Amino acid sequence: MTEQQRPLWLLTPGGILMTLIIVLPLILAVWISLIDLDQYTLRRWVQAPFIGFGNYVESFSSGLLHSIWISVSFAVISTAATVPIGIAAALVTQNKFRGRGLVRAVFLIPYVLPSFVVASVWRTMLQPDGIVNTWLAKIGIDGGLWLSGPASYWTLILVEIWAAWPFIYLMALAALQSVDHEVHEASAVDGVTWWPKLRRVILPYLRGPVLLACLLATLNHINNFTLPFVLFGAPAPEDVNVMPMIVYVTSFQSLRFGLSAAMAVLSLVLIAIPLFVYLRAVRLDVHEEGVRR
């Protein structure tokens, strides 16, 4: 074995595992999306009729476009709301003060709770006779129905924000810990006030980690199945019929496996777009830094 071959041999076990877990199921999903596989042809799925892109065409007339819009808008709004909350929480808990450990632990509670627990608790609280409507009634506000109708969309966003902002908080806090102490000392010596220091010193350090956190959070919001499934049930209301929900209903309730596979492949393509944009941006940043050096 030569020095050039050794890294390839060391990567072989991981490559085989990734092929079995990721590549082969993806190829199988693409193949299923090209055949008319349902409850009638499942027994002999190898002999299921080949219909090409018929499932993909049918996907757009089966509510997929609406689900894409719901998923993307839900993910963008949730990420845009969690970023300032997470950064503000990281700035608050960065410096030492009495009880800082307790505050940090409390901030992490929504993040460490399982998604089904969060959804179950909020589902109970948002019932027509739940605690939320009870408290609102005491101040003269009619809460109405939170889990059905147009209000369900904003309910999903609010619950997601409550559960997801600690992730941005952790990423921002980790980035703040990497700020050189000499930078803070130099700013204090120069008499820099908090706003210029935040804008010109702190936020540039947060740019990379926060952008990565935004990407991961957006992808997580788009792929979130547990929260809408437990919160609203299946099938979900039209206003919260996100992509994972419509794929699940099409596959396991309507038993249209070929159609659901086509929807899943289209969802994968959609999810790959922000990932490609981020990787491209990081690549350009690294290239620019190399040129400057």
CSV table of C-alpha atoms in Angstrom, one decimal:
chain,number,residue,atom,x,y,z
A,1,MET,CA,0.0,0.0,0.0
A,2,THR,CA,1.4,3.4,-1.0
A,3,GLU,CA,1.1,6.6,0.9
A,4,GLN,CA,-1.4,7.9,-1.7
A,5,GLN,CA,-3.6,4.7,-1.4
A,6,ARG,CA,-3.7,4.6,2.4
A,7,PRO,CA,-6.3,7.4,2.9
A,8,LEU,CA,-8.6,5.7,0.4
A,9,TRP,CA,-8.3,2.4,2.2
A,10,LEU,CA,-9.0,4.1,5.5
A,11,LEU,CA,-12.2,5.7,4.0
A,12,THR,CA,-13.4,2.4,2.7
A,13,PRO,CA,-15.4,1.2,5.8
A,14,GLY,CA,-17.2,4.6,6.0
A,15,GLY,CA,-17.8,4.6,2.3
A,16,ILE,CA,-19.4,1.2,2.3
A,17,LEU,CA,-21.6,2.2,5.3
A,18,MET,CA,-22.7,5.4,3.6
A,19,THR,CA,-23.4,3.5,0.4
A,20,LEU,CA,-25.6,1.0,2.2
A,21,ILE,CA,-27.5,3.6,4.4
A,22,ILE,CA,-27.7,6.6,2.0
A,23,VAL,CA,-26.8,5.9,-1.6
A,24,LEU,CA,-28.7,2.6,-2.2
A,25,PRO,CA,-32.0,3.8,-0.5
A,26,LEU,CA,-31.8,7.0,-2.5
A,27,ILE,CA,-31.4,5.0,-5.8
A,28,LEU,CA,-34.3,2.8,-4.7
A,29,ALA,CA,-36.5,5.9,-3.9
A,30,VAL,CA,-35.7,7.4,-7.3
A,31,TRP,CA,-36.7,4.1,-9.0
A,32,ILE,CA,-39.9,3.8,-7.0
A,33,SER,CA,-40.8,7.3,-8.1
A,34,LEU,CA,-40.7,6.2,-11.7
A,35,ILE,CA,-43.2,3.3,-11.3
A,36,ASP,CA,-46.8,3.0,-10.4
A,37,LEU,CA,-46.4,1.4,-7.0
A,38,ASP,CA,-49.5,1.3,-4.8
A,39,GLN,CA,-51.4,-1.2,-2.6
A,40,TYR,CA,-52.3,-3.2,-5.7
A,41,THR,CA,-48.8,-3.6,-7.1
A,42,LEU,CA,-46.9,-3.7,-3.9
A,43,ARG,CA,-46.8,-7.5,-3.7
A,44,ARG,CA,-44.9,-7.7,-7.0
A,45,TRP,CA,-43.3,-4.3,-7.0
A,46,VAL,CA,-40.5,-5.3,-9.3
A,47,GLN,CA,-43.2,-5.8,-12.0
A,48,ALA,CA,-45.0,-2.5,-11.3
A,49,PRO,CA,-45.8,-0.5,-14.4
A,50,PHE,CA,-43.1,2.0,-15.4
A,51,ILE,CA,-44.7,5.4,-15.9
A,52,GLY,CA,-41.6,7.6,-16.0
A,53,PHE,CA,-42.2,11.1,-14.8
A,54,GLY,CA,-45.9,10.6,-14.4
A,55,ASN,CA,-45.7,10.7,-10.6
A,56,TYR,CA,-43.7,13.9,-10.7
A,57,VAL,CA,-46.3,15.5,-12.9
A,58,GLU,CA,-49.1,14.3,-10.6
A,59,SER,CA,-47.2,15.6,-7.5
A,60,PHE,CA,-47.8,19.2,-8.6
A,61,SER,CA,-51.5,18.6,-9.0
A,62,SER,CA,-51.8,16.8,-5.6
A,63,GLY,CA,-51.0,19.7,-3.4
A,64,LEU,CA,-47.2,19.6,-3.4
A,65,LEU,CA,-46.8,23.2,-4.5
A,66,HIS,CA,-48.9,24.4,-1.7
A,67,SER,CA,-46.9,22.2,0.8
A,68,ILE,CA,-43.7,23.6,-0.6
A,69,TRP,CA,-44.9,27.1,-0.1
A,70,ILE,CA,-46.0,26.3,3.5
A,71,SER,CA,-42.8,24.6,4.3
A,72,VAL,CA,-40.5,27.3,2.9
A,73,SER,CA,-42.4,30.2,4.4
A,74,PHE,CA,-42.6,28.4,7.7
A,75,ALA,CA,-38.9,27.7,7.7
A,76,VAL,CA,-37.9,31.2,6.7
A,77,ILE,CA,-40.1,32.9,9.2
A,78,SER,CA,-39.0,30.6,12.0
A,79,THR,CA,-35.3,31.1,11.3
A,80,ALA,CA,-35.7,34.8,10.9
A,81,ALA,CA,-37.4,35.0,14.4
A,82,THR,CA,-35.0,32.6,16.2
A,83,VAL,CA,-31.8,34.3,15.1
A,84,PRO,CA,-32.2,37.6,17.0
A,85,ILE,CA,-33.6,35.8,20.0
A,86,GLY,CA,-30.7,33.3,20.1
A,87,ILE,CA,-28.0,36.0,19.6
A,88,ALA,CA,-29.6,38.3,22.3
A,89,ALA,CA,-29.7,35.3,24.7
A,90,ALA,CA,-26.0,34.5,24.0
A,91,LEU,CA,-25.0,38.2,24.6
A,92,VAL,CA,-26.9,38.2,27.9
A,93,THR,CA,-25.3,35.1,29.2
A,94,GLN,CA,-21.8,35.6,27.9
A,95,ASN,CA,-20.4,37.6,30.8
A,96,LYS,CA,-20.2,36.2,34.3
A,97,PHE,CA,-23.0,37.1,36.8
A,98,ARG,CA,-24.6,35.4,39.8
A,99,GLY,CA,-26.9,32.6,38.6
A,100,ARG,CA,-25.5,32.5,35.0
A,101,GLY,CA,-25.3,28.7,35.1
A,102,LEU,CA,-29.0,28.5,36.1
A,103,VAL,CA,-30.0,30.9,33.4
A,104,ARG,CA,-28.1,29.0,30.7
A,105,ALA,CA,-29.7,25.7,31.9
A,106,VAL,CA,-33.2,27.3,31.7
A,107,PHE,CA,-32.5,28.6,28.2
A,108,LEU,CA,-31.7,25.1,27.0
A,109,ILE,CA,-34.9,23.5,28.3
A,110,PRO,CA,-36.9,23.9,25.0
A,111,TYR,CA,-33.9,22.4,23.0
A,112,VAL,CA,-33.3,19.3,25.2
A,113,LEU,CA,-37.0,18.3,25.3
A,114,PRO,CA,-38.0,15.7,22.7
A,115,SER,CA,-40.1,17.2,19.9
A,116,PHE,CA,-43.1,14.9,20.6
A,117,VAL,CA,-43.1,16.1,24.3
A,118,VAL,CA,-43.1,19.8,23.2
A,119,ALA,CA,-45.9,19.1,20.7
A,120,SER,CA,-48.0,17.2,23.2
A,121,VAL,CA,-47.7,19.9,25.9
A,122,TRP,CA,-48.5,22.7,23.4
A,123,ARG,CA,-51.4,20.6,22.0
A,124,THR,CA,-52.9,20.3,25.5
A,125,MET,CA,-52.4,24.0,26.3
A,126,LEU,CA,-53.9,25.2,23.0
A,127,GLN,CA,-57.2,23.2,23.2
A,128,PRO,CA,-60.3,25.4,23.2
A,129,ASP,CA,-60.6,24.8,26.9
A,130,GLY,CA,-56.9,24.8,27.5
A,131,ILE,CA,-54.8,27.0,29.7
A,132,VAL,CA,-53.9,29.5,26.9
A,133,ASN,CA,-57.6,30.4,26.2
A,134,THR,CA,-58.3,30.4,29.9
A,135,TRP,CA,-55.7,33.0,30.5
A,136,LEU,CA,-56.7,35.1,27.5
A,137,ALA,CA,-60.3,35.0,28.6
A,138,LYS,CA,-59.3,36.6,31.9
A,139,ILE,CA,-58.1,39.7,30.1
A,140,GLY,CA,-61.0,39.8,27.7
A,141,ILE,CA,-59.5,38.2,24.7
A,142,ASP,CA,-61.2,35.3,22.8
A,143,GLY,CA,-58.4,32.9,21.9
A,144,GLY,CA,-60.5,30.9,19.5
A,145,LEU,CA,-59.2,27.8,17.7
A,146,TRP,CA,-55.5,27.5,17.6
A,147,LEU,CA,-55.2,24.0,16.0
A,148,SER,CA,-57.4,24.5,13.0
A,149,GLY,CA,-58.1,27.1,10.3
A,150,PRO,CA,-55.7,29.9,9.4
A,151,ALA,CA,-54.5,30.3,13.0
A,152,SER,CA,-52.9,26.8,12.8
A,153,TYR,CA,-50.1,28.2,10.6
A,154,TRP,CA,-49.1,30.8,13.1
A,155,THR,CA,-49.5,28.3,15.9
A,156,LEU,CA,-47.0,26.0,14.2
A,157,ILE,CA,-44.5,28.9,13.8
A,158,LEU,CA,-44.8,30.1,17.4
A,159,VAL,CA,-44.3,26.6,18.8
A,160,GLU,CA,-41.3,26.0,16.5
A,161,ILE,CA,-39.7,29.3,17.5
A,162,TRP,CA,-40.2,28.4,21.2
A,163,ALA,CA,-38.5,25.0,20.6
A,164,ALA,CA,-35.8,26.0,18.1
A,165,TRP,CA,-34.2,29.3,19.3
A,166,PRO,CA,-31.8,27.6,21.8
A,167,PHE,CA,-30.0,26.1,18.9
A,168,ILE,CA,-29.1,29.5,17.5
A,169,TYR,CA,-28.2,30.5,21.1
A,170,LEU,CA,-25.7,27.6,21.5
A,171,MET,CA,-24.0,28.4,18.1
A,172,ALA,CA,-23.8,32.1,18.9
A,173,LEU,CA,-22.6,31.5,22.5
A,174,ALA,CA,-19.8,29.1,21.2
A,175,ALA,CA,-18.8,31.8,18.7
A,176,LEU,CA,-18.7,34.5,21.4
A,177,GLN,CA,-16.3,32.3,23.5
A,178,SER,CA,-13.9,32.3,20.6
A,179,VAL,CA,-13.5,36.1,20.6
A,180,ASP,CA,-10.0,37.0,21.7
A,181,HIS,CA,-10.0,38.6,25.2
A,182,GLU,CA,-7.4,41.1,23.9
A,183,VAL,CA,-10.1,42.5,21.5
A,184,HIS,CA,-12.4,43.3,24.4
A,185,GLU,CA,-9.5,44.9,26.3
A,186,ALA,CA,-8.5,47.0,23.3
A,187,SER,CA,-12.1,48.1,22.9
A,188,ALA,CA,-12.3,49.1,26.5
A,189,VAL,CA,-9.0,51.0,26.4
A,190,ASP,CA,-10.2,52.9,23.3
A,191,GLY,CA,-13.5,53.8,25.0
A,192,VAL,CA,-15.7,52.1,22.5
A,193,THR,CA,-19.4,52.1,23.5
A,194,TRP,CA,-21.5,48.9,23.4
A,195,TRP,CA,-23.2,49.5,20.1
A,196,PRO,CA,-20.1,50.2,17.9
A,197,LYS,CA,-18.4,47.3,19.7
A,198,LEU,CA,-21.3,45.0,19.0
A,199,ARG,CA,-21.6,46.1,15.3
A,200,ARG,CA,-17.8,46.2,14.5
A,201,VAL,CA,-16.3,43.7,16.8
A,202,ILE,CA,-18.8,41.1,18.1
A,203,LEU,CA,-21.1,40.5,15.1
A,204,PRO,CA,-18.2,39.9,12.6
A,205,TYR,CA,-17.1,37.0,14.8
A,206,LEU,CA,-20.6,35.6,14.8
A,207,ARG,CA,-21.1,35.8,11.0
A,208,GLY,CA,-19.7,32.4,10.1
A,209,PRO,CA,-21.3,30.3,12.9
A,210,VAL,CA,-24.6,32.2,12.7
A,211,LEU,CA,-24.8,31.6,8.9
A,212,LEU,CA,-24.1,27.9,9.5
A,213,ALA,CA,-26.7,27.9,12.2
A,214,CYS,CA,-29.3,29.6,9.9
A,215,LEU,CA,-28.7,26.9,7.2
A,216,LEU,CA,-29.0,24.0,9.7
A,217,ALA,CA,-32.0,25.5,11.4
A,218,THR,CA,-33.8,26.2,8.0
A,219,LEU,CA,-33.2,22.6,6.9
A,220,ASN,CA,-34.4,21.3,10.2
A,221,HIS,CA,-37.6,23.4,10.0
A,222,ILE,CA,-38.3,22.2,6.5
A,223,ASN,CA,-37.8,18.5,7.6
A,224,ASN,CA,-39.7,18.8,10.8
A,225,PHE,CA,-42.3,16.1,10.8
A,226,THR,CA,-42.8,15.3,14.5
A,227,LEU,CA,-44.1,18.7,15.6
A,228,PRO,CA,-46.9,19.1,13.0
A,229,PHE,CA,-47.8,15.4,13.2
A,230,VAL,CA,-48.3,15.4,17.0
A,231,LEU,CA,-49.6,19.0,17.1
A,232,PHE,CA,-52.3,18.6,14.4
A,233,GLY,CA,-52.5,15.0,13.5
A,234,ALA,CA,-52.7,13.4,10.1
A,235,PRO,CA,-54.0,14.5,7.7
A,236,ALA,CA,-53.1,18.0,8.9
A,237,PRO,CA,-55.1,21.2,8.1
A,238,GLU,CA,-54.3,22.7,4.8
A,239,ASP,CA,-52.6,25.7,6.4
A,240,VAL,CA,-50.0,23.4,8.0
A,241,ASN,CA,-49.7,20.6,5.4
A,242,VAL,CA,-45.9,20.8,5.2
A,243,MET,CA,-43.9,18.6,2.8
A,244,PRO,CA,-43.1,15.8,5.4
A,245,MET,CA,-46.8,15.6,6.2
A,246,ILE,CA,-48.1,15.3,2.6
A,247,VAL,CA,-45.4,12.7,1.9
A,248,TYR,CA,-46.5,10.7,5.0
A,249,VAL,CA,-50.2,10.9,4.2
A,250,THR,CA,-49.7,10.0,0.5
A,251,SER,CA,-47.5,7.0,1.4
A,252,PHE,CA,-49.0,5.5,4.6
A,253,GLN,CA,-52.6,6.5,4.4
A,254,SER,CA,-53.3,6.8,0.6
A,255,LEU,CA,-50.8,4.0,-0.1
A,256,ARG,CA,-49.5,5.7,-3.2
A,257,PHE,CA,-45.9,4.8,-2.7
A,258,GLY,CA,-44.7,5.8,-6.2
A,259,LEU,CA,-46.3,9.2,-5.8
A,260,SER,CA,-44.9,9.8,-2.3
A,261,ALA,CA,-41.4,8.8,-3.5
A,262,ALA,CA,-41.6,11.4,-6.2
A,263,MET,CA,-42.7,14.0,-3.6
A,264,ALA,CA,-39.7,12.9,-1.4
A,265,VAL,CA,-37.3,13.3,-4.3
A,266,LEU,CA,-38.6,16.7,-5.2
A,267,SER,CA,-38.3,17.7,-1.5
A,268,LEU,CA,-34.7,16.5,-1.5
A,269,VAL,CA,-33.9,18.7,-4.5
A,270,LEU,CA,-35.5,21.7,-2.8
A,271,ILE,CA,-33.6,21.1,0.4
A,272,ALA,CA,-30.3,20.8,-1.5
A,273,ILE,CA,-30.7,24.4,-2.9
A,274,PRO,CA,-29.9,26.3,0.3
A,275,LEU,CA,-27.1,23.8,1.1
A,276,PHE,CA,-25.5,24.4,-2.3
A,277,VAL,CA,-25.8,28.2,-1.9
A,278,TYR,CA,-24.2,28.1,1.5
A,279,LEU,CA,-21.3,25.8,0.4
A,280,ARG,CA,-20.7,28.0,-2.6
A,281,ALA,CA,-20.6,31.1,-0.3
A,282,VAL,CA,-18.2,29.5,2.1
A,283,ARG,CA,-16.0,28.4,-0.8
A,284,LEU,CA,-15.8,31.9,-2.1
A,285,ASP,CA,-15.0,33.3,1.3
A,286,VAL,CA,-12.2,30.9,1.8
A,287,HIS,CA,-10.8,31.8,-1.7
A,288,GLU,CA,-11.0,35.5,-1.0
A,289,GLU,CA,-9.1,35.0,2.3
A,290,GLY,CA,-6.5,33.0,0.6
A,291,VAL,CA,-6.0,35.7,-2.0
A,292,ARG,CA,-5.6,38.4,0.6
A,293,ARG,CA,-3.0,36.4,2.4
